[in-house]
């Protein structure tokens, strides 16, 4: 399933490994698509959720916070795995200190 807005972002549910592929830009106008995709991934499985952010060209702090708070909402034993990860997102996580957030795993 693909969620899209104005050609700005694609949020695609991936069955194996269970998770999402995000491509494009996440900003105020597309937060709802990221939130919907993350909620669907949480409900659709019991394993870790892999979030492929390699196609992400921009994400604002609110979008990054949404990812971090989603990781914290996962049940014990589940993780939100960020892989592959663009250098931009890796840098933002380091700048915010969120790379060690509960439920988040960055290989």
mmCIF file with all atom_site columns, C-alpha atoms in Angstrom:
data_model
loop_
_atom_site.group_PDB
_atom_site.id
_atom_site.type_symbol
_atom_site.label_atom_id
_atom_site.label_alt_id
_atom_site.label_comp_id
_atom_site.label_asym_id
_atom_site.label_entity_id
_atom_site.label_seq_id
_atom_site.pdbx_PDB_ins_code
_atom_site.Cartn_x
_atom_site.Cartn_y
_atom_site.Cartn_z
_atom_site.occupancy
_atom_site.B_iso_or_equiv
_atom_site.pdbx_formal_charge
_atom_site.auth_seq_id
_atom_site.auth_comp_id
_atom_site.auth_asym_id
_atom_site.auth_atom_id
_atom_site.pdbx_PDB_model_num
ATOM 1   C CA . UNK A 1 1   ? 0.000  0.000  0.000  1.00 0.00 ? 1   UNK A CA 1
ATOM 2   C CA . UNK A 1 2   ? 1.322  3.444  -0.909 1.00 0.00 ? 2   UNK A CA 1
ATOM 3   C CA . UNK A 1 3   ? 0.269  6.712  0.723  1.00 0.00 ? 3   UNK A CA 1
ATOM 4   C CA . UNK A 1 4   ? 1.216  9.814  -1.280 1.00 0.00 ? 4   UNK A CA 1
ATOM 5   C CA . UNK A 1 5   ? 0.650  13.562 -1.154 1.00 0.00 ? 5   UNK A CA 1
ATOM 6   C CA . UNK A 1 6   ? 1.196  15.961 -4.046 1.00 0.00 ? 6   UNK A CA 1
ATOM 7   C CA . UNK A 1 7   ? 4.076  13.833 -5.307 1.00 0.00 ? 7   UNK A CA 1
ATOM 8   C CA . UNK A 1 8   ? 6.044  15.126 -2.300 1.00 0.00 ? 8   UNK A CA 1
ATOM 9   C CA . UNK A 1 9   ? 6.367  11.889 -0.328 1.00 0.00 ? 9   UNK A CA 1
ATOM 10  C CA . UNK A 1 10  ? 5.734  8.180  -0.762 1.00 0.00 ? 10  UNK A CA 1
ATOM 11  C CA . UNK A 1 11  ? 5.114  6.051  2.311  1.00 0.00 ? 11  UNK A CA 1
ATOM 12  C CA . UNK A 1 12  ? 5.053  2.406  1.230  1.00 0.00 ? 12  UNK A CA 1
ATOM 13  C CA . UNK A 1 13  ? 4.169  -0.559 3.441  1.00 0.00 ? 13  UNK A CA 1
ATOM 14  C CA . UNK A 1 14  ? 6.735  -3.321 2.920  1.00 0.00 ? 14  UNK A CA 1
ATOM 15  C CA . UNK A 1 15  ? 5.765  -6.891 3.897  1.00 0.00 ? 15  UNK A CA 1
ATOM 16  C CA . UNK A 1 16  ? 9.271  -8.343 4.302  1.00 0.00 ? 16  UNK A CA 1
ATOM 17  C CA . UNK A 1 17  ? 11.040 -7.246 6.293  1.00 0.00 ? 17  UNK A CA 1
ATOM 18  C CA . UNK A 1 18  ? 7.968  -5.789 7.965  1.00 0.00 ? 18  UNK A CA 1
ATOM 19  C CA . UNK A 1 19  ? 7.988  -2.009 7.800  1.00 0.00 ? 19  UNK A CA 1
ATOM 20  C CA . UNK A 1 20  ? 7.892  1.096  5.641  1.00 0.00 ? 20  UNK A CA 1
ATOM 21  C CA . UNK A 1 21  ? 9.909  2.674  2.855  1.00 0.00 ? 21  UNK A CA 1
ATOM 22  C CA . UNK A 1 22  ? 9.821  6.480  2.926  1.00 0.00 ? 22  UNK A CA 1
ATOM 23  C CA . UNK A 1 23  ? 10.885 8.523  -0.103 1.00 0.00 ? 23  UNK A CA 1
ATOM 24  C CA . UNK A 1 24  ? 10.664 12.278 -0.618 1.00 0.00 ? 24  UNK A CA 1
ATOM 25  C CA . UNK A 1 25  ? 10.031 15.021 1.937  1.00 0.00 ? 25  UNK A CA 1
ATOM 26  C CA . UNK A 1 26  ? 8.381  14.839 5.346  1.00 0.00 ? 26  UNK A CA 1
ATOM 27  C CA . UNK A 1 27  ? 7.134  18.229 6.531  1.00 0.00 ? 27  UNK A CA 1
ATOM 28  C CA . UNK A 1 28  ? 4.011  19.783 8.030  1.00 0.00 ? 28  UNK A CA 1
ATOM 29  C CA . UNK A 1 29  ? 1.951  18.876 4.964  1.00 0.00 ? 29  UNK A CA 1
ATOM 30  C CA . UNK A 1 30  ? 2.915  15.210 5.006  1.00 0.00 ? 30  UNK A CA 1
ATOM 31  C CA . UNK A 1 31  ? 3.162  14.327 8.719  1.00 0.00 ? 31  UNK A CA 1
ATOM 32  C CA . UNK A 1 32  ? -0.254 12.672 8.572  1.00 0.00 ? 32  UNK A CA 1
ATOM 33  C CA . UNK A 1 33  ? 0.972  10.210 5.920  1.00 0.00 ? 33  UNK A CA 1
ATOM 34  C CA . UNK A 1 34  ? 3.979  9.227  7.994  1.00 0.00 ? 34  UNK A CA 1
ATOM 35  C CA . UNK A 1 35  ? 1.772  8.899  11.096 1.00 0.00 ? 35  UNK A CA 1
ATOM 36  C CA . UNK A 1 36  ? -0.742 6.745  9.222  1.00 0.00 ? 36  UNK A CA 1
ATOM 37  C CA . UNK A 1 37  ? 1.971  4.498  7.830  1.00 0.00 ? 37  UNK A CA 1
ATOM 38  C CA . UNK A 1 38  ? 3.604  4.076  11.230 1.00 0.00 ? 38  UNK A CA 1
ATOM 39  C CA . UNK A 1 39  ? 0.279  3.323  12.917 1.00 0.00 ? 39  UNK A CA 1
ATOM 40  C CA . UNK A 1 40  ? -0.499 0.735  10.232 1.00 0.00 ? 40  UNK A CA 1
ATOM 41  C CA . UNK A 1 41  ? 2.893  -0.904 10.661 1.00 0.00 ? 41  UNK A CA 1
ATOM 42  C CA . UNK A 1 42  ? 2.416  -1.110 14.430 1.00 0.00 ? 42  UNK A CA 1
ATOM 43  C CA . UNK A 1 43  ? -0.986 -2.756 14.080 1.00 0.00 ? 43  UNK A CA 1
ATOM 44  C CA . UNK A 1 44  ? 0.050  -5.028 11.227 1.00 0.00 ? 44  UNK A CA 1
ATOM 45  C CA . UNK A 1 45  ? 2.713  -7.029 13.016 1.00 0.00 ? 45  UNK A CA 1
ATOM 46  C CA . UNK A 1 46  ? 4.289  -8.267 16.184 1.00 0.00 ? 46  UNK A CA 1
ATOM 47  C CA . UNK A 1 47  ? 7.918  -8.087 15.115 1.00 0.00 ? 47  UNK A CA 1
ATOM 48  C CA . UNK A 1 48  ? 10.325 -5.214 14.730 1.00 0.00 ? 48  UNK A CA 1
ATOM 49  C CA . UNK A 1 49  ? 9.397  -2.515 12.231 1.00 0.00 ? 49  UNK A CA 1
ATOM 50  C CA . UNK A 1 50  ? 12.059 -1.632 9.675  1.00 0.00 ? 50  UNK A CA 1
ATOM 51  C CA . UNK A 1 51  ? 11.928 1.976  8.526  1.00 0.00 ? 51  UNK A CA 1
ATOM 52  C CA . UNK A 1 52  ? 13.856 2.461  5.273  1.00 0.00 ? 52  UNK A CA 1
ATOM 53  C CA . UNK A 1 53  ? 14.693 6.167  5.140  1.00 0.00 ? 53  UNK A CA 1
ATOM 54  C CA . UNK A 1 54  ? 17.277 5.920  2.352  1.00 0.00 ? 54  UNK A CA 1
ATOM 55  C CA . UNK A 1 55  ? 14.981 7.771  -0.083 1.00 0.00 ? 55  UNK A CA 1
ATOM 56  C CA . UNK A 1 56  ? 14.225 10.605 2.313  1.00 0.00 ? 56  UNK A CA 1
ATOM 57  C CA . UNK A 1 57  ? 15.424 13.968 0.986  1.00 0.00 ? 57  UNK A CA 1
ATOM 58  C CA . UNK A 1 58  ? 14.073 16.123 3.852  1.00 0.00 ? 58  UNK A CA 1
ATOM 59  C CA . UNK A 1 59  ? 12.493 15.646 7.256  1.00 0.00 ? 59  UNK A CA 1
ATOM 60  C CA . UNK A 1 60  ? 11.601 18.368 9.731  1.00 0.00 ? 60  UNK A CA 1
ATOM 61  C CA . UNK A 1 61  ? 12.073 17.992 13.474 1.00 0.00 ? 61  UNK A CA 1
ATOM 62  C CA . UNK A 1 62  ? 8.374  17.266 14.013 1.00 0.00 ? 62  UNK A CA 1
ATOM 63  C CA . UNK A 1 63  ? 8.594  14.346 11.563 1.00 0.00 ? 63  UNK A CA 1
ATOM 64  C CA . UNK A 1 64  ? 11.681 13.018 13.308 1.00 0.00 ? 64  UNK A CA 1
ATOM 65  C CA . UNK A 1 65  ? 9.921  13.405 16.676 1.00 0.00 ? 65  UNK A CA 1
ATOM 66  C CA . UNK A 1 66  ? 7.009  11.372 15.283 1.00 0.00 ? 66  UNK A CA 1
ATOM 67  C CA . UNK A 1 67  ? 9.408  8.524  14.476 1.00 0.00 ? 67  UNK A CA 1
ATOM 68  C CA . UNK A 1 68  ? 10.997 8.689  17.933 1.00 0.00 ? 68  UNK A CA 1
ATOM 69  C CA . UNK A 1 69  ? 7.664  8.775  19.796 1.00 0.00 ? 69  UNK A CA 1
ATOM 70  C CA . UNK A 1 70  ? 6.393  5.866  17.689 1.00 0.00 ? 70  UNK A CA 1
ATOM 71  C CA . UNK A 1 71  ? 9.433  3.822  18.727 1.00 0.00 ? 71  UNK A CA 1
ATOM 72  C CA . UNK A 1 72  ? 8.650  4.574  22.374 1.00 0.00 ? 72  UNK A CA 1
ATOM 73  C CA . UNK A 1 73  ? 5.051  3.355  21.892 1.00 0.00 ? 73  UNK A CA 1
ATOM 74  C CA . UNK A 1 74  ? 6.083  -0.133 20.756 1.00 0.00 ? 74  UNK A CA 1
ATOM 75  C CA . UNK A 1 75  ? 5.361  -3.044 23.038 1.00 0.00 ? 75  UNK A CA 1
ATOM 76  C CA . UNK A 1 76  ? 8.292  -4.569 24.953 1.00 0.00 ? 76  UNK A CA 1
ATOM 77  C CA . UNK A 1 77  ? 10.520 -6.652 22.717 1.00 0.00 ? 77  UNK A CA 1
ATOM 78  C CA . UNK A 1 78  ? 9.707  -4.696 19.554 1.00 0.00 ? 78  UNK A CA 1
ATOM 79  C CA . UNK A 1 79  ? 11.949 -2.072 18.006 1.00 0.00 ? 79  UNK A CA 1
ATOM 80  C CA . UNK A 1 80  ? 11.744 0.527  15.269 1.00 0.00 ? 80  UNK A CA 1
ATOM 81  C CA . UNK A 1 81  ? 14.821 -0.255 13.172 1.00 0.00 ? 81  UNK A CA 1
ATOM 82  C CA . UNK A 1 82  ? 16.076 2.643  11.054 1.00 0.00 ? 82  UNK A CA 1
ATOM 83  C CA . UNK A 1 83  ? 17.918 0.994  8.152  1.00 0.00 ? 83  UNK A CA 1
ATOM 84  C CA . UNK A 1 84  ? 19.036 1.976  5.665  1.00 0.00 ? 84  UNK A CA 1
ATOM 85  C CA . UNK A 1 85  ? 19.423 5.507  6.914  1.00 0.00 ? 85  UNK A CA 1
ATOM 86  C CA . UNK A 1 86  ? 20.376 8.591  4.948  1.00 0.00 ? 86  UNK A CA 1
ATOM 87  C CA . UNK A 1 87  ? 23.357 10.619 6.250  1.00 0.00 ? 87  UNK A CA 1
ATOM 88  C CA . UNK A 1 88  ? 21.018 13.592 6.767  1.00 0.00 ? 88  UNK A CA 1
ATOM 89  C CA . UNK A 1 89  ? 18.724 11.661 9.115  1.00 0.00 ? 89  UNK A CA 1
ATOM 90  C CA . UNK A 1 90  ? 21.689 10.127 10.946 1.00 0.00 ? 90  UNK A CA 1
ATOM 91  C CA . UNK A 1 91  ? 23.070 13.647 11.541 1.00 0.00 ? 91  UNK A CA 1
ATOM 92  C CA . UNK A 1 92  ? 19.690 14.985 12.737 1.00 0.00 ? 92  UNK A CA 1
ATOM 93  C CA . UNK A 1 93  ? 19.356 12.118 15.200 1.00 0.00 ? 93  UNK A CA 1
ATOM 94  C CA . UNK A 1 94  ? 22.830 12.868 16.547 1.00 0.00 ? 94  UNK A CA 1
ATOM 95  C CA . UNK A 1 95  ? 22.153 16.613 16.796 1.00 0.00 ? 95  UNK A CA 1
ATOM 96  C CA . UNK A 1 96  ? 18.902 16.063 18.704 1.00 0.00 ? 96  UNK A CA 1
ATOM 97  C CA . UNK A 1 97  ? 20.312 13.284 20.873 1.00 0.00 ? 97  UNK A CA 1
ATOM 98  C CA . UNK A 1 98  ? 17.474 10.992 19.799 1.00 0.00 ? 98  UNK A CA 1
ATOM 99  C CA . UNK A 1 99  ? 19.688 8.241  18.372 1.00 0.00 ? 99  UNK A CA 1
ATOM 100 C CA . UNK A 1 100 ? 19.440 6.452  21.739 1.00 0.00 ? 100 UNK A CA 1
ATOM 101 C CA . UNK A 1 101 ? 15.680 6.916  22.202 1.00 0.00 ? 101 UNK A CA 1
ATOM 102 C CA . UNK A 1 102 ? 13.746 3.995  23.729 1.00 0.00 ? 102 UNK A CA 1
ATOM 103 C CA . UNK A 1 103 ? 12.545 1.463  21.160 1.00 0.00 ? 103 UNK A CA 1
ATOM 104 C CA . UNK A 1 104 ? 14.765 2.897  18.415 1.00 0.00 ? 104 UNK A CA 1
ATOM 105 C CA . UNK A 1 105 ? 17.545 0.818  16.855 1.00 0.00 ? 105 UNK A CA 1
ATOM 106 C CA . UNK A 1 106 ? 20.127 2.150  14.401 1.00 0.00 ? 106 UNK A CA 1
ATOM 107 C CA . UNK A 1 107 ? 22.440 -0.612 13.148 1.00 0.00 ? 107 UNK A CA 1
#
